[in-house]
CSV table of C-alpha atoms in Angstrom, one decimal:
chain,number,residue,atom,x,y,z
A,147,MET,CA,-92.3,-60.0,-275.4
A,148,ASN,CA,-93.1,-57.0,-277.5
A,149,ASN,CA,-94.3,-57.5,-281.0
A,150,ASN,CA,-92.0,-54.8,-282.3
A,151,ASP,CA,-88.9,-56.8,-281.1
A,152,ASN,CA,-89.4,-59.3,-283.9
A,153,LYS,CA,-90.1,-56.8,-286.6
A,154,CYS,CA,-87.6,-56.6,-289.5
A,155,ASP,CA,-85.7,-53.3,-289.7
A,156,LYS,CA,-83.6,-54.1,-292.8
A,157,TYR,CA,-85.8,-52.3,-295.4
A,158,GLU,CA,-83.7,-49.2,-295.5
A,159,GLY,CA,-80.4,-51.1,-295.7
A,160,PHE,CA,-81.7,-53.3,-298.5
A,161,PHE,CA,-83.2,-50.4,-300.4
A,162,VAL,CA,-80.1,-48.3,-300.2
A,163,PHE,CA,-77.2,-50.7,-300.3
A,164,GLN,CA,-78.4,-53.8,-302.2
A,165,ASN,CA,-79.0,-54.2,-305.9
A,166,GLN,CA,-82.6,-54.5,-307.2
A,167,GLU,CA,-82.6,-58.3,-307.5
A,168,GLN,CA,-81.5,-58.8,-303.8
A,169,PHE,CA,-84.0,-56.1,-302.7
A,170,ASP,CA,-86.9,-57.8,-304.5
A,171,LYS,CA,-85.9,-61.2,-303.1
A,172,HIS,CA,-86.0,-59.8,-299.6
A,173,ILE,CA,-89.3,-58.1,-300.2
A,174,LYS,CA,-90.9,-61.4,-301.3
A,175,ASN,CA,-89.7,-63.2,-298.2
A,176,CYS,CA,-90.1,-60.6,-295.5
A,177,GLU,CA,-93.7,-59.5,-294.7
A,178,ASP,CA,-92.6,-56.4,-292.6
A,179,CYS,CA,-90.5,-55.0,-295.4
A,180,LYS,CA,-93.2,-55.8,-298.0
A,181,LYS,CA,-95.7,-53.6,-296.0
A,182,GLU,CA,-93.1,-50.9,-295.7
A,183,HIS,CA,-92.4,-51.0,-299.5
A,184,GLU,CA,-96.1,-50.8,-300.3
A,185,LYS,CA,-96.4,-47.8,-298.0
A,186,TYR,CA,-93.5,-46.1,-299.8
A,187,LEU,CA,-95.0,-47.0,-303.2
A,188,LYS,CA,-98.3,-45.3,-302.2
A,189,ILE,CA,-96.5,-42.2,-301.0
A,190,SER,CA,-94.5,-42.2,-304.3
A,191,SER,CA,-97.6,-42.4,-306.4
A,192,LEU,CA,-99.2,-39.5,-304.4
A,193,VAL,CA,-96.1,-37.4,-304.9
A,194,LYS,CA,-96.1,-38.1,-308.7
A,195,GLU,CA,-99.8,-37.3,-308.9
A,196,VAL,CA,-99.5,-33.9,-307.2
A,197,ALA,CA,-96.1,-32.9,-308.6
A,198,PRO,CA,-97.4,-31.2,-311.8
A,199,ILE,CA,-99.9,-29.2,-309.8
A,200,TYR,CA,-97.3,-28.2,-307.3
A,201,LEU,CA,-94.7,-27.3,-310.0
A,202,GLU,CA,-97.3,-25.3,-311.9
A,203,ARG,CA,-98.2,-23.3,-308.8
A,204,GLU,CA,-94.5,-22.7,-308.1
A,205,ASN,CA,-93.9,-21.5,-311.7
A,206,LYS,CA,-96.9,-19.1,-311.4
A,207,LYS,CA,-95.4,-17.7,-308.2
A,208,LYS,CA,-92.0,-17.2,-309.9
A,209,MET,CA,-93.6,-15.6,-312.9
A,210,MET,CA,-95.6,-13.2,-310.7
A,211,SER,CA,-92.5,-12.3,-308.8
A,212,ALA,CA,-90.6,-11.6,-312.0
A,213,ALA,CA,-93.5,-9.5,-313.3
A,214,LYS,CA,-93.6,-7.5,-310.1
A,215,ARG,CA,-89.8,-6.9,-310.3
A,216,LEU,CA,-90.1,-5.8,-313.9
A,217,ALA,CA,-93.0,-3.5,-313.1
A,218,CYS,CA,-91.1,-2.0,-310.2
A,219,CYS,CA,-88.0,-1.4,-312.4
A,220,LEU,CA,-90.1,0.2,-315.1
A,221,VAL,CA,-91.8,2.5,-312.6
A,222,VAL,CA,-88.4,3.5,-311.2
A,223,PHE,CA,-86.9,4.0,-314.7
A,224,VAL,CA,-89.8,6.1,-315.9
A,225,GLY,CA,-89.8,8.1,-312.7
A,226,LEU,CA,-86.1,8.8,-312.8
A,227,SER,CA,-86.2,9.6,-316.5
A,228,ALA,CA,-89.1,12.0,-316.0
A,229,PHE,CA,-87.4,13.6,-312.9
A,230,THR,CA,-84.0,14.0,-314.5
A,231,GLY,CA,-85.2,14.8,-318.0
A,232,TYR,CA,-87.6,17.5,-316.9
A,233,LYS,CA,-86.4,21.0,-318.1
A,234,VAL,CA,-83.0,19.6,-319.1
A,235,TYR,CA,-83.7,20.0,-322.8
A,236,ASP,CA,-86.2,22.8,-322.5
A,237,ASN,CA,-86.1,25.0,-325.6
A,238,TYR,CA,-86.5,28.2,-323.6
A,239,THR,CA,-83.4,27.4,-321.4
A,240,TYR,CA,-81.4,26.5,-324.5
A,241,GLN,CA,-82.3,29.7,-326.2
A,242,VAL,CA,-81.6,31.8,-323.2
A,243,SER,CA,-78.1,30.3,-322.9
A,244,LEU,CA,-77.4,31.1,-326.5
A,245,GLU,CA,-78.5,34.7,-326.3
A,246,GLN,CA,-76.4,35.4,-323.2
A,247,GLU,CA,-73.1,37.2,-323.6
A,248,SER,CA,-70.0,35.0,-323.3
A,249,SER,CA,-67.9,35.2,-320.2
A,250,VAL,CA,-65.0,36.1,-322.5
A,251,SER,CA,-66.7,39.4,-323.4
A,252,ASP,CA,-67.6,40.0,-319.8
A,253,MET,CA,-63.9,40.0,-319.0
A,254,GLY,CA,-63.5,42.8,-321.6
A,255,LEU,CA,-61.5,40.7,-324.1
A,256,PRO,CA,-62.2,41.0,-327.8
A,257,THR,CA,-64.7,38.5,-329.2
A,258,ASP,CA,-66.0,37.6,-332.6
A,259,GLU,CA,-69.7,37.4,-333.6
A,260,TYR,CA,-70.0,33.9,-332.0
A,261,GLY,CA,-68.6,35.0,-328.6
A,262,PHE,CA,-65.2,33.3,-329.1
A,263,LEU,CA,-62.0,35.0,-328.3
A,264,SER,CA,-60.7,36.8,-331.3
A,265,LEU,CA,-57.0,37.4,-331.8
């Protein structure tokens, strides 16, 4: 007869479906479930011990990712504003467009001193 045949496999059922009092009562009486419970308590304590370190590391990753996205957006914004803003408001271009004759006077129509159509 195999030793595993006599092993209690009710730990999960008691843990999930029974109340705390019944679970504790079973743990006191069943040696297999007691060992299983001790194993889970050790794992739980290890997880609680490393959780702050893990969460801090994950938060740093998120912050770095957000900083990289922000830097990328700033580079794109500055690049586009420099590209589109270049020579748009250039004083020379603005002065030349003011000094040109209006298209109304090019058509031979009477204009006033500002280049508007005069009646």
